[in-house]
Coordinates of C-alpha atoms in Angstrom, one line a residue:
M9 CA -19.7 -6.4 8.5
L10 CA -23.2 -5.9 9.3
V11 CA -22.7 -5.4 12.8
G12 CA -19.7 -2.9 12.3
R13 CA -22.0 -1.6 9.9
D14 CA -25.3 -1.0 12.4
R15 CA -22.7 0.4 14.8
L16 CA -21.0 3.3 12.7
A17 CA -24.9 3.6 11.5
S18 CA -24.2 7.5 12.5
R19 CA -21.2 7.4 9.6
G20 CA -23.8 7.2 6.9
D21 CA -22.5 6.2 3.9
Q22 CA -19.4 5.8 5.1
A23 CA -20.0 3.1 7.3
V24 CA -19.5 0.1 5.0
H25 CA -16.3 1.5 3.9
E26 CA -15.2 2.2 7.7
C27 CA -15.7 -1.1 9.0
L28 CA -13.5 -2.4 5.5
I29 CA -10.7 -0.4 6.8
L30 CA -11.0 -1.7 10.1
L31 CA -11.5 -5.5 8.8
Q32 CA -8.5 -5.4 6.7
S33 CA -6.1 -4.1 9.4
I34 CA -7.4 -7.1 11.8
T35 CA -7.5 -10.0 9.1
Q36 CA -4.5 -8.8 6.7
K37 CA -6.9 -9.7 4.3
S38 CA -7.9 -7.1 0.7
K39 CA -11.0 -5.4 0.5
A40 CA -11.7 -7.7 -2.5
H41 CA -11.2 -10.6 -0.3
L42 CA -13.4 -9.4 2.3
L43 CA -16.1 -8.6 -0.2
A44 CA -15.9 -11.5 -2.2
F45 CA -16.0 -13.9 1.3
D46 CA -18.1 -12.0 3.4
E47 CA -19.9 -14.8 5.1
E48 CA -16.2 -15.8 6.5
L49 CA -16.2 -16.1 10.1
L50 CA -13.4 -13.5 12.5
L51 CA -11.8 -15.5 15.1
A52 CA -12.8 -14.7 18.3
E53 CA -9.5 -12.5 19.2
Q54 CA -10.4 -10.8 16.1
Y55 CA -13.7 -10.2 16.6
Q56 CA -12.8 -8.5 20.5
R57 CA -10.2 -6.7 18.4
F58 CA -12.9 -5.3 16.0
M59 CA -15.5 -4.5 18.8
H60 CA -12.8 -2.6 20.2
L61 CA -12.2 -0.6 17.5
L62 CA -15.9 0.2 16.3
D63 CA -16.3 1.5 19.7
R64 CA -13.4 4.1 19.5
R65 CA -14.3 4.7 16.2
A66 CA -18.0 5.4 16.7
A67 CA -16.8 7.5 19.6
G68 CA -15.3 9.8 17.0
E69 CA -11.6 8.4 17.1
P70 CA -10.3 8.9 13.3
S71 CA -10.0 5.3 11.4
A72 CA -6.5 6.3 10.3
Y73 CA -5.1 6.6 13.8
L74 CA -7.1 3.2 14.8
V75 CA -5.3 1.1 12.1
E76 CA -2.2 3.5 12.3
E77 CA -1.8 3.7 8.6
K78 CA -3.1 6.4 5.6
E79 CA -2.5 6.1 2.1
F80 CA -1.1 9.3 0.7
W81 CA 0.1 9.5 -2.8
S82 CA -0.4 5.6 -3.0
L83 CA 2.3 5.4 -0.4
P84 CA 1.0 3.7 3.1
L85 CA 2.2 6.1 5.5
K86 CA 2.3 5.1 9.1
V87 CA 0.3 7.5 11.2
T88 CA -0.1 7.7 15.1
A89 CA -2.3 10.4 17.3
D90 CA 1.3 12.4 17.3
V91 CA 0.9 13.5 13.5
L92 CA -1.9 14.9 11.4
I93 CA -3.5 12.4 9.3
P94 CA -2.7 13.5 5.7
R95 CA -5.5 14.7 3.7
A96 CA -6.7 13.8 0.5
D97 CA -6.4 17.8 -0.9
T98 CA -3.0 18.0 0.5
E99 CA -2.3 16.0 -2.7
L100 CA -2.9 19.2 -4.9
L101 CA 0.2 20.6 -2.9
V102 CA 2.3 17.9 -4.4
E103 CA 1.0 17.8 -7.9
T104 CA 1.8 21.9 -7.6
A105 CA 5.3 21.6 -6.4
L106 CA 5.7 19.1 -9.3
T107 CA 4.6 21.5 -11.9
V108 CA 7.0 23.9 -10.3
L109 CA 10.2 22.1 -10.3
G110 CA 9.6 20.6 -13.8
N111 CA 12.2 18.8 -14.6
K112 CA 15.2 20.5 -12.4
Q113 CA 17.5 18.2 -11.8
R114 CA 18.0 17.2 -8.1
P115 CA 15.7 20.0 -6.2
H116 CA 16.6 20.9 -2.9
I117 CA 13.6 20.0 -0.6
L118 CA 12.8 21.0 2.9
D119 CA 10.2 19.4 4.8
L120 CA 10.3 20.6 8.0
G121 CA 8.2 20.1 11.1
T122 CA 5.4 19.0 9.1
G123 CA 4.4 15.6 10.7
S124 CA 3.8 12.9 8.6
G125 CA 6.4 13.8 6.2
C126 CA 3.9 12.9 3.4
I127 CA 4.6 16.0 0.7
A128 CA 8.5 15.4 1.2
L129 CA 7.7 11.2 0.6
A130 CA 5.5 12.1 -2.5
L131 CA 7.8 14.0 -3.8
A132 CA 10.8 11.7 -3.4
S133 CA 8.7 9.2 -4.9
E134 CA 8.1 11.1 -8.0
L135 CA 11.6 12.7 -8.7
A136 CA 13.4 9.6 -7.5
V137 CA 15.5 11.6 -5.3
S138 CA 16.3 9.9 -1.5
Y139 CA 14.6 11.5 1.4
T140 CA 16.9 12.5 4.3
H141 CA 14.7 12.7 7.5
L142 CA 16.3 15.1 10.2
R143 CA 15.3 15.8 13.7
A144 CA 16.2 18.7 15.9
H145 CA 16.0 16.9 19.0
E146 CA 18.3 13.9 17.6
T147 CA 21.2 16.0 16.7
G148 CA 20.8 19.0 19.3
R149 CA 20.9 21.7 17.1
N150 CA 18.4 24.5 17.3
L151 CA 17.3 24.8 13.5

């Protein structure tokens, strides 16, 4: 972890947090495990992968794209460079929508062309409704 922290020194206070994100992805171990057993060594392949990801992160690539995941509303979402990374402040929009919807039964919500679909997924998780993903190019229709 020290190597990673030093490589990401320009990230300031976030360097350790960003190293943990990368290491969790590489090792498939929890943050708690990595902190409790920080003396554990990485396998050679894991170390090479870690160094590669550190270089990409140091060059400015977002860690969510590097590990292809971002948590939003306690939901782990797959993200790639094809979509915007869900932002924590967007959760305010989910909170507002839930307030506006109140106890409305089976609300109709359209999440069209919004990238990761994080807003609709968060709403669906709270409202216990199903989420249907429709892509215009799959249906051949112009929406």
